[in-house]
Amino acid sequence: MGVTASLGRWQLSRADEKLAQQAVLDARADQPELGHDDLQGLQYPLPADLMHRRVSLQGFWRPQYTVWLENRSHRGQAGYWVLTPLQLDADTAVLVQRGWAPRISQDRSVLPPVQTNLEVVDVDGVLAAEPARLLSLGNESGEAATTLESASGSSRIRHNLTLEQFRQDSGIPVLAFVIQTDDDDEGLRRDWPAVGSTADKNLGYAFQWFALCALLFVLTLWFQFIQPARHASRSS
């Protein structure tokens, strides 16, 4: 019983941590937007107080360097995270996590259509870290990447990607962070999961552990005390 009760309390604490973290991120999102000049000189990893700050940038896409991160599911459906560098000026670019696209074929060479405006665009989003890393058993060096030739250039399918890998493979000195864009557009889904949205799972797990603890308590009470007492009363 002690173990199950402890696990229930741990799940409650995890839920509280996630809700508190989401409150901090929401407060940062309400601060004034950052622009091009505010982002110069930032180093990876980003200072904690800048994570999820809102940004507004202007530039043009370089779709020939788009990277497709495979095996990224969305609501149970397999697909890709689509990342494209946004050129801000002659010397500065940033890697943008533009959204999620579904896998449309068992053939990895068939990629879903994504609309890309080739003119100057305004991009709004939040500062984020590198894409979450998935477990991989293979070689993830630049030479191991699958390269697909397309009308707009070469789009790379990757399992994982770091900013340093992208700089080496593309030759583009992107800034030390990723931008996650807002609102569904260009054929991409952008409803990024909130940290606090998984707190409900922890609350559900806590309920299960406490329910198991209560069941063990009732069973212990029955077999250790009530049933022996009833048996003794019948025997007397």
CSV table of C-alpha atoms in Angstrom, one decimal:
chain,number,residue,atom,x,y,z
A,1,MET,CA,0.0,0.0,0.0
A,2,GLY,CA,2.8,2.4,0.8
A,3,VAL,CA,4.3,1.9,-2.6
A,4,THR,CA,1.0,2.6,-4.5
A,5,ALA,CA,0.3,5.6,-2.3
A,6,SER,CA,3.8,7.0,-3.0
A,7,LEU,CA,3.3,6.5,-6.7
A,8,GLY,CA,0.0,8.3,-6.6
A,9,ARG,CA,1.5,11.3,-4.7
A,10,TRP,CA,4.4,11.3,-7.3
A,11,GLN,CA,2.0,11.5,-10.2
A,12,LEU,CA,0.1,14.4,-8.4
A,13,SER,CA,3.4,16.3,-8.0
A,14,ARG,CA,4.3,15.7,-11.7
A,15,ALA,CA,0.9,17.2,-12.7
A,16,ASP,CA,1.5,20.2,-10.4
A,17,GLU,CA,5.0,20.7,-12.0
A,18,LYS,CA,3.6,20.6,-15.5
A,19,LEU,CA,0.8,23.0,-14.7
A,20,ALA,CA,3.2,25.4,-13.1
A,21,GLN,CA,5.6,25.2,-16.1
A,22,GLN,CA,2.7,25.9,-18.5
A,23,ALA,CA,1.7,28.9,-16.4
A,24,VAL,CA,5.3,30.2,-16.7
A,25,LEU,CA,5.3,29.6,-20.5
A,26,ASP,CA,1.9,31.4,-20.9
A,27,ALA,CA,3.3,34.4,-19.0
A,28,ARG,CA,6.3,34.6,-21.3
A,29,ALA,CA,4.0,34.4,-24.3
A,30,ASP,CA,2.2,37.5,-23.0
A,31,GLN,CA,5.4,39.5,-23.0
A,32,PRO,CA,6.3,41.9,-25.9
A,33,GLU,CA,7.3,40.1,-29.1
A,34,LEU,CA,11.0,39.8,-29.9
A,35,GLY,CA,12.3,40.9,-33.3
A,36,HIS,CA,15.4,40.4,-35.5
A,37,ASP,CA,17.7,42.7,-33.5
A,38,ASP,CA,16.7,41.0,-30.2
A,39,LEU,CA,17.8,37.6,-31.3
A,40,GLN,CA,21.4,38.4,-32.4
A,41,GLY,CA,24.1,36.8,-30.3
A,42,LEU,CA,22.0,34.3,-28.6
A,43,GLN,CA,23.8,31.0,-27.8
A,44,TYR,CA,22.4,27.5,-27.5
A,45,PRO,CA,21.0,26.4,-25.2
A,46,LEU,CA,18.7,29.4,-24.8
A,47,PRO,CA,18.4,31.1,-21.5
A,48,ALA,CA,15.3,29.7,-19.7
A,49,ASP,CA,13.6,33.0,-19.5
A,50,LEU,CA,13.6,33.2,-23.3
A,51,MET,CA,12.1,29.8,-24.1
A,52,HIS,CA,8.6,30.2,-25.6
A,53,ARG,CA,8.9,34.0,-25.9
A,54,ARG,CA,6.9,35.3,-28.9
A,55,VAL,CA,8.8,36.4,-32.0
A,56,SER,CA,7.9,38.2,-35.2
A,57,LEU,CA,10.3,37.9,-38.1
A,58,GLN,CA,10.4,38.8,-41.8
A,59,GLY,CA,12.4,37.0,-44.4
A,60,PHE,CA,12.2,34.5,-47.3
A,61,TRP,CA,12.1,30.7,-47.2
A,62,ARG,CA,14.9,28.5,-48.6
A,63,PRO,CA,12.8,25.5,-49.4
A,64,GLN,CA,15.7,23.6,-51.1
A,65,TYR,CA,17.0,23.0,-47.6
A,66,THR,CA,13.8,21.7,-46.1
A,67,VAL,CA,14.2,18.9,-43.6
A,68,TRP,CA,11.5,16.3,-43.0
A,69,LEU,CA,11.8,14.6,-39.5
A,70,GLU,CA,10.1,11.3,-39.9
A,71,ASN,CA,8.2,9.1,-37.4
A,72,ARG,CA,6.6,12.1,-35.7
A,73,SER,CA,3.0,11.2,-34.8
A,74,HIS,CA,0.1,13.6,-34.4
A,75,ARG,CA,-3.0,12.3,-32.7
A,76,GLY,CA,-2.0,8.7,-33.5
A,77,GLN,CA,-1.2,9.4,-37.2
A,78,ALA,CA,2.3,8.9,-38.6
A,79,GLY,CA,3.9,11.8,-40.3
A,80,TYR,CA,6.7,14.4,-40.4
A,81,TRP,CA,7.8,17.6,-38.8
A,82,VAL,CA,8.7,20.0,-41.5
A,83,LEU,CA,11.6,22.4,-40.9
A,84,THR,CA,12.8,25.1,-43.4
A,85,PRO,CA,15.4,27.8,-42.9
A,86,LEU,CA,14.1,31.4,-43.1
A,87,GLN,CA,16.7,33.9,-44.5
A,88,LEU,CA,16.4,37.1,-42.4
A,89,ASP,CA,19.1,39.0,-44.2
A,90,ALA,CA,22.3,38.4,-46.1
A,91,ASP,CA,24.1,36.9,-43.1
A,92,THR,CA,21.4,35.6,-40.8
A,93,ALA,CA,18.9,32.7,-41.0
A,94,VAL,CA,16.8,30.8,-38.6
A,95,LEU,CA,15.5,27.2,-38.7
A,96,VAL,CA,11.7,27.3,-38.5
A,97,GLN,CA,9.6,24.3,-37.4
A,98,ARG,CA,6.7,25.0,-39.8
A,99,GLY,CA,4.4,22.3,-38.7
A,100,TRP,CA,3.3,18.7,-39.1
A,101,ALA,CA,2.4,16.9,-42.3
A,102,PRO,CA,0.9,13.4,-42.6
A,103,ARG,CA,2.7,10.5,-44.2
A,104,ILE,CA,0.7,9.7,-47.4
A,105,SER,CA,2.5,6.7,-48.7
A,106,GLN,CA,4.5,3.6,-47.6
A,107,ASP,CA,7.1,4.8,-50.1
A,108,ARG,CA,9.4,7.2,-48.2
A,109,SER,CA,10.2,9.1,-51.4
A,110,VAL,CA,6.6,10.3,-51.7
A,111,LEU,CA,6.3,13.4,-49.5
A,112,PRO,CA,3.0,15.3,-48.7
A,113,PRO,CA,2.5,18.6,-50.5
A,114,VAL,CA,3.5,21.7,-48.6
A,115,GLN,CA,2.9,25.2,-49.9
A,116,THR,CA,5.8,27.5,-49.7
A,117,ASN,CA,5.6,31.2,-50.5
A,118,LEU,CA,8.7,32.2,-52.3
A,119,GLU,CA,8.2,36.0,-51.6
A,120,VAL,CA,9.1,37.8,-48.5
A,121,VAL,CA,6.9,36.5,-45.6
A,122,ASP,CA,6.1,37.5,-42.0
A,123,VAL,CA,6.6,34.6,-39.6
A,124,ASP,CA,5.1,34.7,-36.1
A,125,GLY,CA,5.8,32.1,-33.5
A,126,VAL,CA,7.7,31.2,-30.3
A,127,LEU,CA,11.3,30.5,-29.5
A,128,ALA,CA,11.9,26.8,-29.0
A,129,ALA,CA,14.7,24.3,-28.5
A,130,GLU,CA,15.9,21.8,-31.1
A,131,PRO,CA,13.3,19.2,-32.1
A,132,ALA,CA,12.9,16.4,-29.6
A,133,ARG,CA,15.3,13.5,-30.3
A,134,LEU,CA,14.0,10.0,-31.0
A,135,LEU,CA,15.8,6.8,-30.2
A,136,SER,CA,17.8,5.7,-33.3
A,137,LEU,CA,19.8,2.6,-33.9
A,138,GLY,CA,21.4,3.8,-37.2
A,139,ASN,CA,24.0,6.2,-38.3
A,140,GLU,CA,22.7,9.8,-38.2
A,141,SER,CA,25.6,11.6,-39.8
A,142,GLY,CA,25.1,13.8,-42.8
A,143,GLU,CA,26.2,11.1,-45.1
A,144,ALA,CA,23.5,8.7,-43.8
A,145,ALA,CA,20.6,11.1,-44.6
A,146,THR,CA,18.2,10.1,-47.3
A,147,THR,CA,18.3,12.8,-50.0
A,148,LEU,CA,15.3,13.2,-52.3
A,149,GLU,CA,15.6,15.4,-55.4
A,150,SER,CA,12.6,17.6,-56.1
A,151,ALA,CA,11.7,20.5,-58.3
A,152,SER,CA,12.7,22.9,-55.6
A,153,GLY,CA,16.0,21.2,-54.8
A,154,SER,CA,16.9,18.5,-52.3
A,155,SER,CA,14.7,17.8,-49.3
A,156,ARG,CA,16.2,15.6,-46.7
A,157,ILE,CA,14.4,13.0,-44.6
A,158,ARG,CA,15.9,12.6,-41.2
A,159,HIS,CA,15.2,10.7,-38.0
A,160,ASN,CA,16.8,13.4,-35.8
A,161,LEU,CA,18.4,16.7,-36.5
A,162,THR,CA,20.5,19.1,-34.4
A,163,LEU,CA,21.2,22.7,-35.4
A,164,GLU,CA,24.9,21.9,-35.7
A,165,GLN,CA,24.2,19.1,-38.1
A,166,PHE,CA,22.0,21.4,-40.2
A,167,ARG,CA,24.7,24.0,-40.3
A,168,GLN,CA,27.3,21.5,-41.4
A,169,ASP,CA,25.1,19.9,-44.1
A,170,SER,CA,23.5,23.0,-45.5
A,171,GLY,CA,26.3,25.6,-45.0
A,172,ILE,CA,23.7,28.0,-43.6
A,173,PRO,CA,24.8,29.5,-40.2
A,174,VAL,CA,21.3,29.4,-38.6
A,175,LEU,CA,20.8,31.1,-35.3
A,176,ALA,CA,21.0,29.1,-32.0
A,177,PHE,CA,17.3,28.3,-31.7
A,178,VAL,CA,14.2,27.1,-33.6
A,179,ILE,CA,11.0,29.0,-34.2
A,180,GLN,CA,7.7,27.2,-33.9
A,181,THR,CA,5.1,28.9,-36.0
A,182,ASP,CA,1.5,29.5,-35.2
A,183,ASP,CA,-1.9,28.6,-36.8
A,184,ASP,CA,-2.5,25.8,-39.4
A,185,ASP,CA,-1.5,27.0,-42.8
A,186,GLU,CA,0.4,25.9,-45.9
A,187,GLY,CA,-1.1,22.4,-45.6
A,188,LEU,CA,0.6,21.9,-42.2
A,189,ARG,CA,-0.8,21.3,-38.7
A,190,ARG,CA,0.6,23.6,-36.0
A,191,ASP,CA,-1.4,22.7,-32.8
A,192,TRP,CA,1.8,22.1,-30.8
A,193,PRO,CA,1.0,20.2,-27.6
A,194,ALA,CA,1.1,22.4,-24.5
A,195,VAL,CA,3.1,21.2,-21.5
A,196,GLY,CA,0.2,21.4,-19.2
A,197,SER,CA,-2.0,19.4,-21.6
A,198,THR,CA,-0.4,16.2,-20.3
A,199,ALA,CA,-1.1,16.9,-16.7
A,200,ASP,CA,-4.5,15.2,-17.1
A,201,LYS,CA,-2.6,11.9,-17.8
A,202,ASN,CA,-0.7,12.3,-14.5
A,203,LEU,CA,-3.9,13.0,-12.7
A,204,GLY,CA,-5.4,9.9,-14.2
A,205,TYR,CA,-2.5,7.8,-13.2
A,206,ALA,CA,-2.6,9.2,-9.7
A,207,PHE,CA,-6.3,8.2,-9.5
A,208,GLN,CA,-5.4,4.6,-10.6
A,209,TRP,CA,-2.6,4.3,-8.0
A,210,PHE,CA,-4.8,5.6,-5.2
A,211,ALA,CA,-7.7,3.3,-6.3
A,212,LEU,CA,-5.3,0.4,-6.2
A,213,CYS,CA,-4.1,1.5,-2.8
A,214,ALA,CA,-7.7,1.7,-1.5
A,215,LEU,CA,-8.4,-1.8,-2.9
A,216,LEU,CA,-5.3,-3.2,-1.2
A,217,PHE,CA,-6.4,-1.6,2.1
A,218,VAL,CA,-9.9,-3.1,1.8
A,219,LEU,CA,-8.5,-6.6,1.0
A,220,THR,CA,-6.0,-6.4,3.8
A,221,LEU,CA,-8.7,-5.3,6.2
A,222,TRP,CA,-10.9,-8.2,5.1
A,223,PHE,CA,-8.4,-11.0,5.1
A,224,GLN,CA,-6.3,-9.9,8.0
A,225,PHE,CA,-9.1,-8.8,10.4
A,226,ILE,CA,-12.7,-9.1,9.4
A,227,GLN,CA,-12.6,-12.7,8.0
A,228,PRO,CA,-10.5,-14.1,10.9
A,229,ALA,CA,-12.8,-12.4,13.4
A,230,ARG,CA,-15.9,-13.8,11.7
A,231,HIS,CA,-14.3,-17.3,11.6
A,232,ALA,CA,-13.4,-17.0,15.4
A,233,SER,CA,-17.0,-16.0,16.3
A,234,ARG,CA,-18.4,-19.0,14.4
A,235,SER,CA,-16.0,-21.4,16.2
A,236,SER,CA,-16.9,-20.1,19.6
